[in-house]
One Martini backbone bead per residue (centre of mass of N, CA, C, O) as a GRO file, in nm:
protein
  181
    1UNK     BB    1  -1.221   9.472  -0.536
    2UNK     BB    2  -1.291   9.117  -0.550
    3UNK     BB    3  -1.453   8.951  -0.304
    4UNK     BB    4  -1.548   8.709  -0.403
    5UNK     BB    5  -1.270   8.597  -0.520
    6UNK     BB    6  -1.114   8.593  -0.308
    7UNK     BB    7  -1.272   8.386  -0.103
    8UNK     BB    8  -1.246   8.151  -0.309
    9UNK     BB    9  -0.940   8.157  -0.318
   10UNK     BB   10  -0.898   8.130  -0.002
   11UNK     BB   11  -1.085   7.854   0.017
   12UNK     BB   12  -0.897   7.702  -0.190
   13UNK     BB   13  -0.640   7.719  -0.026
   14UNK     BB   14  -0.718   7.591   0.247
   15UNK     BB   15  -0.757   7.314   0.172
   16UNK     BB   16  -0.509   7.271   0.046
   17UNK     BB   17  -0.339   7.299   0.325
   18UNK     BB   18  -0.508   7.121   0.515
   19UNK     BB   19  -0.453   6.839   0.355
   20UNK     BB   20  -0.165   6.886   0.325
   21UNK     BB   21  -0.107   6.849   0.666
   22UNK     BB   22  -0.301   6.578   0.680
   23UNK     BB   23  -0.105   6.405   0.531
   24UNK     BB   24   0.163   6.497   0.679
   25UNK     BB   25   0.053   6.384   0.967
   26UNK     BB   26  -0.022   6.090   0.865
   27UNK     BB   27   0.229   6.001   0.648
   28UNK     BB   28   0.138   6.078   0.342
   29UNK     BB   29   0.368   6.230   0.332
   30UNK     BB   30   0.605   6.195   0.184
   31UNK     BB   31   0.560   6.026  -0.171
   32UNK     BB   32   0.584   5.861  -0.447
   33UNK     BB   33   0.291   5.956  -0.501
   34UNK     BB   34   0.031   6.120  -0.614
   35UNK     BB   35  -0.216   6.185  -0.421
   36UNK     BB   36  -0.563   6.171  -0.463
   37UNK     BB   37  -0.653   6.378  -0.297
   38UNK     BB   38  -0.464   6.585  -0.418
   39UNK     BB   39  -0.537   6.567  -0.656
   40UNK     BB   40  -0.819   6.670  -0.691
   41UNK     BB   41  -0.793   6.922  -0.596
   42UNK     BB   42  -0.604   7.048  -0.798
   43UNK     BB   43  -0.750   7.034  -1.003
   44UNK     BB   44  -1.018   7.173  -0.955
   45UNK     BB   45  -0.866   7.451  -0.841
   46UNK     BB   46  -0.755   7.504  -1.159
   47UNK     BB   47  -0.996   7.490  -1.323
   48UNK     BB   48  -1.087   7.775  -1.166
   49UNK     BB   49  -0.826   7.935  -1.239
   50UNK     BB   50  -0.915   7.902  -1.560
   51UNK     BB   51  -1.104   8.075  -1.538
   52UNK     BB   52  -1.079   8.331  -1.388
   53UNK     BB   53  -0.842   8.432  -1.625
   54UNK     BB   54  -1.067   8.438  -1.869
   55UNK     BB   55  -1.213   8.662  -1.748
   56UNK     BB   56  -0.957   8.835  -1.560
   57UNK     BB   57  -0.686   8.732  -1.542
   58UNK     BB   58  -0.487   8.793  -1.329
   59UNK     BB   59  -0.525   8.762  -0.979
   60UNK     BB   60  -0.414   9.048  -0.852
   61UNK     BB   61  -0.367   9.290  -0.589
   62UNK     BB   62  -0.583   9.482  -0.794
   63UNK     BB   63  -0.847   9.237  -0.752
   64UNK     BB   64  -0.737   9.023  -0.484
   65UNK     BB   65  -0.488   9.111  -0.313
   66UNK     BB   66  -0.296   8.950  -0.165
   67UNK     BB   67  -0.382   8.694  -0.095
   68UNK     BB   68  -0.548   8.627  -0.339
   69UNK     BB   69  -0.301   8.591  -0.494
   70UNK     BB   70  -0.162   8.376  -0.314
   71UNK     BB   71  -0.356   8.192  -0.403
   72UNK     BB   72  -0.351   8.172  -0.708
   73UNK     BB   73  -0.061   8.065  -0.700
   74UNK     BB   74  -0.085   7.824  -0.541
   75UNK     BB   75  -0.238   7.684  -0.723
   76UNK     BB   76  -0.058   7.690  -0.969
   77UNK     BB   77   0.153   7.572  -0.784
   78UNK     BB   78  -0.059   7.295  -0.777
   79UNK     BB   79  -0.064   7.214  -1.123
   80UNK     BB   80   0.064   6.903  -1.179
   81UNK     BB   81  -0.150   6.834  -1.436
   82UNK     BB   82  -0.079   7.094  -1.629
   83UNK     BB   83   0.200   7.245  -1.727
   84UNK     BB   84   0.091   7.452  -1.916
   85UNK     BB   85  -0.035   7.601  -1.735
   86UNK     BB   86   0.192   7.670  -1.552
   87UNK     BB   87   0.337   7.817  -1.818
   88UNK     BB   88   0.142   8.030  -1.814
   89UNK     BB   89   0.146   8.151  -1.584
   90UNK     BB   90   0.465   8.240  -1.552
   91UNK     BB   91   0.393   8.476  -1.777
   92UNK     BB   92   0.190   8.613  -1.608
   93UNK     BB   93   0.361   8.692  -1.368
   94UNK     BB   94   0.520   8.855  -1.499
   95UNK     BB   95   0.369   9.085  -1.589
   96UNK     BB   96   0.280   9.116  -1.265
   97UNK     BB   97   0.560   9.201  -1.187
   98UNK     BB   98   0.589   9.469  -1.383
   99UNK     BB   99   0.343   9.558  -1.219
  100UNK     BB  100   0.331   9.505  -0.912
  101UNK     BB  101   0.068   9.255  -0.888
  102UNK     BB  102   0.331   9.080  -0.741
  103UNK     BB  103   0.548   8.873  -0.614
  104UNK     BB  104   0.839   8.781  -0.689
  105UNK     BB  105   0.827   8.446  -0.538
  106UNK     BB  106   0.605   8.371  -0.715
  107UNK     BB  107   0.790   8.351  -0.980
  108UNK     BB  108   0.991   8.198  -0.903
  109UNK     BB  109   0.860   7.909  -0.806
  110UNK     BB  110   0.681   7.850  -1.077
  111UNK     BB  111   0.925   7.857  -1.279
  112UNK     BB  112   1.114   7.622  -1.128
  113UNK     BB  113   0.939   7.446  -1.136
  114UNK     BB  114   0.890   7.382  -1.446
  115UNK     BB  115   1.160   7.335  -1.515
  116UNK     BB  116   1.188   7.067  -1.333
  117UNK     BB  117   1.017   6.939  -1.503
  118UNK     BB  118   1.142   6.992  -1.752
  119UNK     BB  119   1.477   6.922  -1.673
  120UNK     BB  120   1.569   7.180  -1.574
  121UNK     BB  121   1.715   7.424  -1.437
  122UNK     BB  122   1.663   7.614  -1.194
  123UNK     BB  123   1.734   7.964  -1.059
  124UNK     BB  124   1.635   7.974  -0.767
  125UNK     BB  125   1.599   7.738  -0.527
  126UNK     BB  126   1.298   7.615  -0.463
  127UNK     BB  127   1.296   7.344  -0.545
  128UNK     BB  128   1.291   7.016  -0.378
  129UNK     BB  129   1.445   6.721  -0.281
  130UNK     BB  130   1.581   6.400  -0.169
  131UNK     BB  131   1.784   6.216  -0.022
  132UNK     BB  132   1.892   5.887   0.097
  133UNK     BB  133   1.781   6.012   0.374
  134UNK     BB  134   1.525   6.252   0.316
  135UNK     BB  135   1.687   6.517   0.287
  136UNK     BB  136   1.679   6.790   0.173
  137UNK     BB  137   1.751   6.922  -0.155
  138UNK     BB  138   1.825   7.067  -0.446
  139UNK     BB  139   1.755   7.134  -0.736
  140UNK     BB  140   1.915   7.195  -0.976
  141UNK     BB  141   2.116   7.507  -1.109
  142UNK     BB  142   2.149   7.786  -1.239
  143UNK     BB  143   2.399   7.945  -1.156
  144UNK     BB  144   2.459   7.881  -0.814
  145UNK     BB  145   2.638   8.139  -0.739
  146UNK     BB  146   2.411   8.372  -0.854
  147UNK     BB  147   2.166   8.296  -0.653
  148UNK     BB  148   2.113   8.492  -0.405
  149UNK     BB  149   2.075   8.713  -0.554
  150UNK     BB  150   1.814   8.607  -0.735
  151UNK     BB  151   1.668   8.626  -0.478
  152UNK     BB  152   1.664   8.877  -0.353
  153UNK     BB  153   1.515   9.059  -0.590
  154UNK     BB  154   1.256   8.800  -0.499
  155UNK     BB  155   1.263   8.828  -0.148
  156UNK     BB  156   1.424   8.606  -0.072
  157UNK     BB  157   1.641   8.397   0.084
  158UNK     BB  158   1.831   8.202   0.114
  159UNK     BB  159   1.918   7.902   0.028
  160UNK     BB  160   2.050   7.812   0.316
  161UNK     BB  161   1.790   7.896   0.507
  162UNK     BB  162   1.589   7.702   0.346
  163UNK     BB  163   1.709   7.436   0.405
  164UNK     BB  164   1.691   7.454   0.686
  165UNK     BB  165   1.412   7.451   0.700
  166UNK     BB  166   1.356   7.243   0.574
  167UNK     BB  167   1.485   7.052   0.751
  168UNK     BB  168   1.314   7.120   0.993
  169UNK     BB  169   1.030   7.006   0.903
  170UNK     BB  170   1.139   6.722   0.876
  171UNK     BB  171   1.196   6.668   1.186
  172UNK     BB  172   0.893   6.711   1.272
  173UNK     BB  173   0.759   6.483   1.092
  174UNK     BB  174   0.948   6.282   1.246
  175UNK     BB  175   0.840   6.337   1.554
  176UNK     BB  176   0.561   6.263   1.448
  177UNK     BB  177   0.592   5.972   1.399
  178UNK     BB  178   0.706   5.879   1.650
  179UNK     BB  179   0.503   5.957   1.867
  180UNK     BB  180   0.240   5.824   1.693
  181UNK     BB  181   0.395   5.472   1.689
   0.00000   0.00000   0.00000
């Protein structure tokens, strides 16, 4: 394991984490537009993963252990301004499913968005927008029958699960800005 790497992975997720958290507490986050503070961020650590891709591969569980592979895929799931980049990681993600070299919903996450952002349907039900009220609702799915199934093989909880967690976020999320208004 390389743990230079693992470090490093894991401090850019941290700081990701961090003010994704801080936007979110102070009322800037869920915004209409791409918040500057969080795109910069992201691009930053997009730029370094794909060093670290080009020096060494995807960098999965034989690299850089649990952590830092979901460090890793956080960062690329947080690519959103550069989608090929985003679709090239999907593809680099499958084969590292196929080696059990990263978890199952680490591809389903970032294959979803990808989806999602070309407008097309999600496969797993990973990706959510807000409704006319605010609250989560999942952006359309490919054969939505048979979403449970196909989130259950790369260990995901149900759909219906999943929405009621994210509606509590946002209960939570309301109740910190009422308290703090």
């Amino acid at each position: 394991m390389n743990q230079n790497l693992v470090n490093e992975l894991v401090t850019m997720m941290k700081e990701d984490q961090r003010l994704l958290q801080q936007l979110f507490d102070s009322g800037e986050l869920p915004s209409e537009s791409y918040h500057p503070r969080m795109k910069a961020l992201h691009e930053h650590n997009a730029s370094r993963l794909k060093e670290i891709i080009s020096a060494h591969g995807w960098p999965g569980i034989s690299l850089v252990g649990e952590e830092g592979a979901k460090a890793a895929w956080l960062i690329a799931q947080h690519s959103v301004s550069d989608t090929e980049f985003m679709a090239k990681c999907v593809s680099l993600l499958e084969h590292a499913v196929a080696r059990e070299d990263v978890t199952g919903c680490q591809l389903a996450f970032l294959q979803d968005r990808v989806r999602t952002f070309a407008g097309e349907p999600q496969y797993y039900g990973t990706q959510f927008d807000v409704d006319e009220n605010g609250w989560p609702t999942p952006f359309p799915i490919e054969d939505s029958v048979t979403v449970n199934e196909r989130r259950t093989r790369l260990g995901l909880n149900s759909l219906e699960e999943r929405q009621e967690q994210m509606t509590e976020q946002e209960r939570k999320r309301r109740a910190n800005i009422e308290q703090t208004s």
